[in-house]
Every structure is written in structure tokens, then in C-alpha cells.
mmCIF file of C-alpha atoms in Angstrom:
data_model
loop_
_atom_site.group_PDB
_atom_site.id
_atom_site.type_symbol
_atom_site.label_atom_id
_atom_site.label_comp_id
_atom_site.label_asym_id
_atom_site.label_seq_id
_atom_site.Cartn_x
_atom_site.Cartn_y
_atom_site.Cartn_z
ATOM 1 C CA MET H 14 112.407 84.576 100.264
ATOM 2 C CA SER H 15 114.788 84.729 103.514
ATOM 3 C CA ASP H 16 114.305 82.838 107.012
ATOM 4 C CA ASN H 17 112.626 85.918 108.044
ATOM 5 C CA GLY H 18 110.226 85.659 105.406
ATOM 6 C CA PRO H 19 110.314 87.592 101.820
ATOM 7 C CA SER H 20 112.623 90.430 101.431
ATOM 8 C CA ASP H 21 111.752 93.900 100.265
ATOM 9 C CA ASN H 22 112.664 92.327 96.986
ATOM 10 C CA ASP H 23 110.519 89.447 96.944
ATOM 11 C CA LEU H 24 107.281 91.630 97.453
ATOM 12 C CA ALA H 25 107.875 93.736 94.336
ATOM 13 C CA ARG H 26 108.728 91.381 92.212
ATOM 14 C CA PRO H 27 105.611 90.524 89.960
ATOM 15 C CA SER H 28 104.407 87.178 90.083
ATOM 16 C CA PRO H 29 105.229 85.117 87.277
ATOM 17 C CA ARG H 30 101.076 83.930 86.622
ATOM 18 C CA THR H 31 99.571 86.875 87.612
ATOM 19 C CA PRO H 32 101.207 90.359 86.302
ATOM 20 C CA MET H 33 100.452 93.766 87.574
ATOM 21 C CA PRO H 34 98.725 96.195 85.682
ATOM 22 C CA PRO H 35 101.699 98.495 83.821
ATOM 23 C CA GLY H 36 102.185 101.298 86.388
ATOM 24 C CA MET H 37 101.411 99.175 89.429
ATOM 25 C CA LEU H 38 103.731 97.592 92.060
ATOM 26 C CA VAL H 39 103.010 95.005 94.918
ATOM 27 C CA ARG H 40 104.441 96.753 98.046
ATOM 28 C CA GLU H 41 104.182 96.023 101.978
ATOM 29 C CA LEU H 42 102.047 98.646 103.087
ATOM 30 C CA ASP H 43 102.368 100.260 106.276
ATOM 31 C CA LEU H 44 99.324 100.563 108.615
ATOM 32 C CA SER H 45 101.795 102.850 111.558
ATOM 33 C CA ASP H 46 102.124 105.169 108.870
ATOM 34 C CA ALA H 47 98.994 107.724 109.605
ATOM 35 C CA THR H 48 98.439 108.310 105.916
ATOM 36 C CA VAL H 49 98.493 105.132 104.610
ATOM 37 C CA ALA H 50 96.775 103.669 107.027
ATOM 38 C CA ALA H 51 93.617 106.390 106.729
ATOM 39 C CA THR H 52 94.496 105.903 102.849
ATOM 40 C CA VAL H 53 94.042 102.207 103.345
ATOM 41 C CA HIS H 54 90.463 102.581 105.987
ATOM 42 C CA ALA H 55 88.903 104.609 102.686
ATOM 43 C CA VAL H 56 89.567 102.436 100.077
ATOM 44 C CA GLY H 57 88.153 99.285 102.382
ATOM 45 C CA LEU H 58 84.831 101.363 103.453
ATOM 46 C CA ARG H 59 84.538 102.302 99.516
ATOM 47 C CA ALA H 60 85.060 98.603 98.372
ATOM 48 C CA TYR H 61 82.881 97.357 101.552
ATOM 49 C CA ALA H 62 80.116 99.474 100.071
ATOM 50 C CA VAL H 63 79.950 97.750 96.780
ATOM 51 C CA GLU H 64 80.017 94.424 98.642
ATOM 52 C CA ALA H 65 76.959 95.441 100.312
ATOM 53 C CA GLU H 66 74.979 95.972 97.685
ATOM 54 C CA LEU H 67 75.578 93.257 95.906
ATOM 55 C CA ILE H 68 74.662 90.480 98.686
ATOM 56 C CA GLY H 69 72.248 93.063 100.195
ATOM 57 C CA PHE H 70 73.842 93.716 103.413
ATOM 58 C CA ASP H 71 74.848 96.670 104.678
ATOM 59 C CA GLY H 72 75.684 95.301 108.257
ATOM 60 C CA ILE H 73 79.503 94.218 106.974
ATOM 61 C CA PRO H 74 81.764 94.784 109.934
ATOM 62 C CA ALA H 75 84.243 96.060 108.482
ATOM 63 C CA LEU H 76 82.058 99.226 107.530
ATOM 64 C CA SER H 77 81.840 100.245 110.610
ATOM 65 C CA GLU H 78 84.603 99.215 112.169
ATOM 66 C CA SER H 79 87.242 102.632 112.976
ATOM 67 C CA LEU H 80 90.511 103.377 111.760
ATOM 68 C CA GLN H 81 92.052 102.942 114.877
ATOM 69 C CA ASP H 82 90.312 99.604 115.326
ATOM 70 C CA MET H 83 91.690 98.408 111.823
ATOM 71 C CA THR H 84 95.072 98.906 112.916
ATOM 72 C CA ALA H 85 95.103 97.777 116.249
ATOM 73 C CA ARG H 86 94.393 94.165 114.270
ATOM 74 C CA PRO H 87 97.724 92.312 113.934
ATOM 75 C CA LEU H 88 97.435 91.602 110.406
ATOM 76 C CA SER H 89 99.951 91.549 107.839
ATOM 77 C CA TRP H 90 99.150 94.176 104.871
ATOM 78 C CA LEU H 91 100.022 94.324 100.896
ATOM 79 C CA GLY H 92 98.969 97.095 98.871
ATOM 80 C CA ALA H 93 98.802 97.755 94.622
ATOM 81 C CA VAL H 94 100.227 100.748 94.061
ATOM 82 C CA SER H 95 100.485 103.112 91.708
ATOM 83 C CA GLY H 96 103.797 105.049 90.663
ATOM 84 C CA ASP H 97 101.859 108.478 92.520
ATOM 85 C CA GLY H 98 101.431 106.278 95.774
ATOM 86 C CA THR H 99 97.832 105.979 95.241
ATOM 87 C CA VAL H 100 96.588 103.297 96.833
ATOM 88 C CA ALA H 101 94.853 101.167 94.198
ATOM 89 C CA ALA H 102 94.201 97.747 96.270
ATOM 90 C CA PHE H 103 95.163 95.512 99.237
ATOM 91 C CA VAL H 104 94.991 92.785 100.874
ATOM 92 C CA ALA H 105 95.210 91.620 104.844
ATOM 93 C CA TRP H 106 96.314 88.537 106.121
ATOM 94 C CA GLN H 107 97.257 86.435 109.664
ATOM 95 C CA THR H 108 99.745 83.578 109.534
ATOM 96 C CA ASP H 109 99.024 81.173 112.091
ATOM 97 C CA THR H 110 102.591 79.460 111.847
ATOM 98 C CA GLY H 111 102.039 76.284 114.215
ATOM 99 C CA ARG H 112 98.841 75.549 112.645
ATOM 100 C CA ARG H 113 100.203 76.197 109.201
ATOM 101 C CA LEU H 114 97.360 77.766 108.728
ATOM 102 C CA THR H 115 97.023 81.670 106.779
ATOM 103 C CA HIS H 116 93.819 83.721 107.263
ATOM 104 C CA ILE H 117 93.216 86.058 104.531
ATOM 105 C CA ASP H 118 90.819 88.528 106.651
ATOM 106 C CA ARG H 119 90.051 91.483 103.697
ATOM 107 C CA VAL H 120 91.279 91.726 99.806
ATOM 108 C CA CYS H 121 89.489 94.928 98.888
ATOM 109 C CA VAL H 122 89.720 97.252 95.416
ATOM 110 C CA ASP H 123 88.550 100.985 95.310
ATOM 111 C CA PRO H 124 85.711 100.232 92.829
ATOM 112 C CA ALA H 125 87.551 103.427 90.895
ATOM 113 C CA TRP H 126 90.144 100.485 90.016
ATOM 114 C CA PHE H 127 87.696 97.696 89.524
ATOM 115 C CA ARG H 128 87.890 94.731 86.809
ATOM 116 C CA ARG H 129 91.372 95.850 86.133
ATOM 117 C CA GLY H 130 92.882 92.162 87.949
ATOM 118 C CA LEU H 131 94.313 93.990 90.586
ATOM 119 C CA ALA H 132 92.695 91.501 93.169
ATOM 120 C CA SER H 133 94.139 88.521 91.142
ATOM 121 C CA CYS H 134 97.161 89.947 91.297
ATOM 122 C CA LEU H 135 97.859 90.831 94.958
ATOM 123 C CA LEU H 136 96.422 87.222 95.967
ATOM 124 C CA ASP H 137 98.458 85.617 93.718
ATOM 125 C CA HIS H 138 101.238 87.182 94.858
ATOM 126 C CA LEU H 139 100.729 86.354 98.649
ATOM 127 C CA LEU H 140 99.687 82.646 97.433
ATOM 128 C CA THR H 141 102.721 82.382 95.913
ATOM 129 C CA LYS H 142 105.947 84.487 96.677
ATOM 130 C CA VAL H 143 104.399 85.444 101.128
ATOM 131 C CA VAL H 144 102.709 82.600 102.660
ATOM 132 C CA ASP H 145 104.500 79.225 103.185
ATOM 133 C CA SER H 146 102.742 75.436 102.259
ATOM 134 C CA GLY H 147 100.777 75.375 104.436
ATOM 135 C CA ARG H 148 96.344 75.694 104.278
ATOM 136 C CA VAL H 149 95.167 79.187 103.731
ATOM 137 C CA ARG H 150 91.708 80.380 104.285
ATOM 138 C CA VAL H 151 88.795 83.603 102.981
ATOM 139 C CA SER H 152 85.453 84.634 103.325
ATOM 140 C CA THR H 153 83.330 86.838 101.524
ATOM 141 C CA GLY H 154 79.483 87.407 101.030
ATOM 142 C CA ALA H 155 77.630 84.205 99.294
ATOM 143 C CA ALA H 156 76.139 86.206 97.343
ATOM 144 C CA ASN H 157 79.573 88.468 96.132
ATOM 145 C CA GLN H 158 79.846 86.440 92.694
ATOM 146 C CA PRO H 159 83.149 88.435 91.776
ATOM 147 C CA ALA H 160 84.544 87.089 94.431
ATOM 148 C CA VAL H 161 83.606 83.884 94.935
ATOM 149 C CA LYS H 162 84.332 83.517 91.072
ATOM 150 C CA LEU H 163 87.791 84.928 92.146
ATOM 151 C CA TYR H 164 88.673 82.282 94.866
ATOM 152 C CA GLU H 165 87.325 79.217 92.731
ATOM 153 C CA ARG H 166 90.002 80.563 90.077
ATOM 154 C CA LEU H 167 92.610 80.331 92.816
ATOM 155 C CA GLY H 168 92.435 77.410 93.465
ATOM 156 C CA PHE H 169 90.388 77.463 96.577
ATOM 157 C CA ARG H 170 87.819 75.097 97.425
ATOM 158 C CA ARG H 171 84.257 75.987 98.646
ATOM 159 C CA ALA H 172 83.668 75.183 102.383
ATOM 160 C CA ALA H 173 80.338 74.901 104.005
ATOM 161 C CA ASP H 174 78.791 78.293 103.764
ATOM 162 C CA PHE H 175 77.760 79.978 107.449
ATOM 163 C CA SER H 176 75.659 83.120 109.316
ATOM 164 C CA PRO H 177 77.366 85.733 111.447
ATOM 165 C CA VAL H 178 74.596 86.893 112.043
ATOM 166 C CA PRO H 179 70.859 86.760 110.912
ATOM 167 C CA GLY H 180 70.356 88.119 107.166
ATOM 168 C CA LEU H 181 74.302 87.377 106.355
ATOM 169 C CA ARG H 182 75.388 84.275 104.449
ATOM 170 C CA MET H 183 78.975 83.842 103.897
ATOM 171 C CA ALA H 184 80.843 81.739 101.410
ATOM 172 C CA GLN H 185 84.157 79.967 103.146
ATOM 173 C CA PHE H 186 86.790 79.075 101.288
ATOM 174 C CA VAL H 187 90.023 76.821 101.795
ATOM 175 C CA ARG H 188 92.948 76.389 99.369
ATOM 176 C CA PRO H 189 95.061 73.191 100.734
ATOM 177 C CA PRO H 190 98.498 73.445 101.530
ATOM 178 C CA ARG H 191 101.017 73.750 98.435
ATOM 179 C CA GLN H 192 102.817 70.544 97.134
ATOM 180 C CA GLN H 193 106.371 70.929 97.625
ATOM 181 C CA ALA H 194 109.082 70.605 94.902
#
């Protein structure tokens, strides 16, 4: 990684811990490209529809987020992309370097690509190749057991649950700073 952040070569190189499924690459997603943005938005809607069913709450904010609102957010994006260019999964985050804190805004896997390790691979890649040694925070619906187990497996510690709106209980996770070698 350079002083200016990860290079394109760093982003394409798989993480040593979680291998990407055959035919898939991790790559930066450019949401200024209208086709990429529309694809990411559609994948997110499909993924959040499944989460809404899992947690019994259909008011997840991302389900009503417009394409324009999504692309206006100051987020960085990585995707798991197939050889033919299909975006199968993505992670979006924002880092506050002054506070040494990264907030993972969303992790979405297209339901057609569930149970292939894409979320694990993307998060492992983000945590080992992109994010500095600061703290990392993420939240999910508390009843979303697949996500809860994923974050716990990746070394996140569950913090206090919270309810941003009536009927929705969120689980918050924090990953402490990595130890410097």
C-alpha cells in the first residue's frame, strides 16, 4: 500500500486469509459510472429485502434510498466482481482518519450469490489491505444471524444494541485497532 492508499494492484490481489471464489475479483467500484451505480443499487435492494425478511422489519432505510442519494454519500466501495463484470457483492465504508475510525456503512451480497464466502472475502480484504490500524465499526439488524456470526468470526466485538426507530433492534460491532507489527 502506498502513502496515498491502496494501489489498483493492492485492491486486485486477494487477501491471504479468505480466498475469493474462482472467477471472482475484488476491485474498487466507481459509482460515478451510471451502470455500476445502478447495478450496486439493485444488488443492495435485493440484499436488504432478504435482511428485512430475516429481521421482520421492512423499514430498513437502504430499501427506500434512491440511486441519487446512494451515490451522493461520501463512501468508498469495493466489489466482488465476476469475470463477465457482474457485481455479486460489495462493501462500502467511510474512514475518519483524524479519529482513526472506519465505519462500514453496508455489506451486501446479491441473493443469487449467497453462501459462497463473498462477504467474508470482501471484509477480510477491506480489513487487511485497505483500512489502517484504527478501529472499525459496523451494525446490522440484531436478528440477522448470518451477519452477526460473520462479524464475530472476523474479530468484531458486539457493543450495545440500539433501536434507531420503533420495531428495529440493531446490533453494533467494533473491531479494536490492529496491533502494529
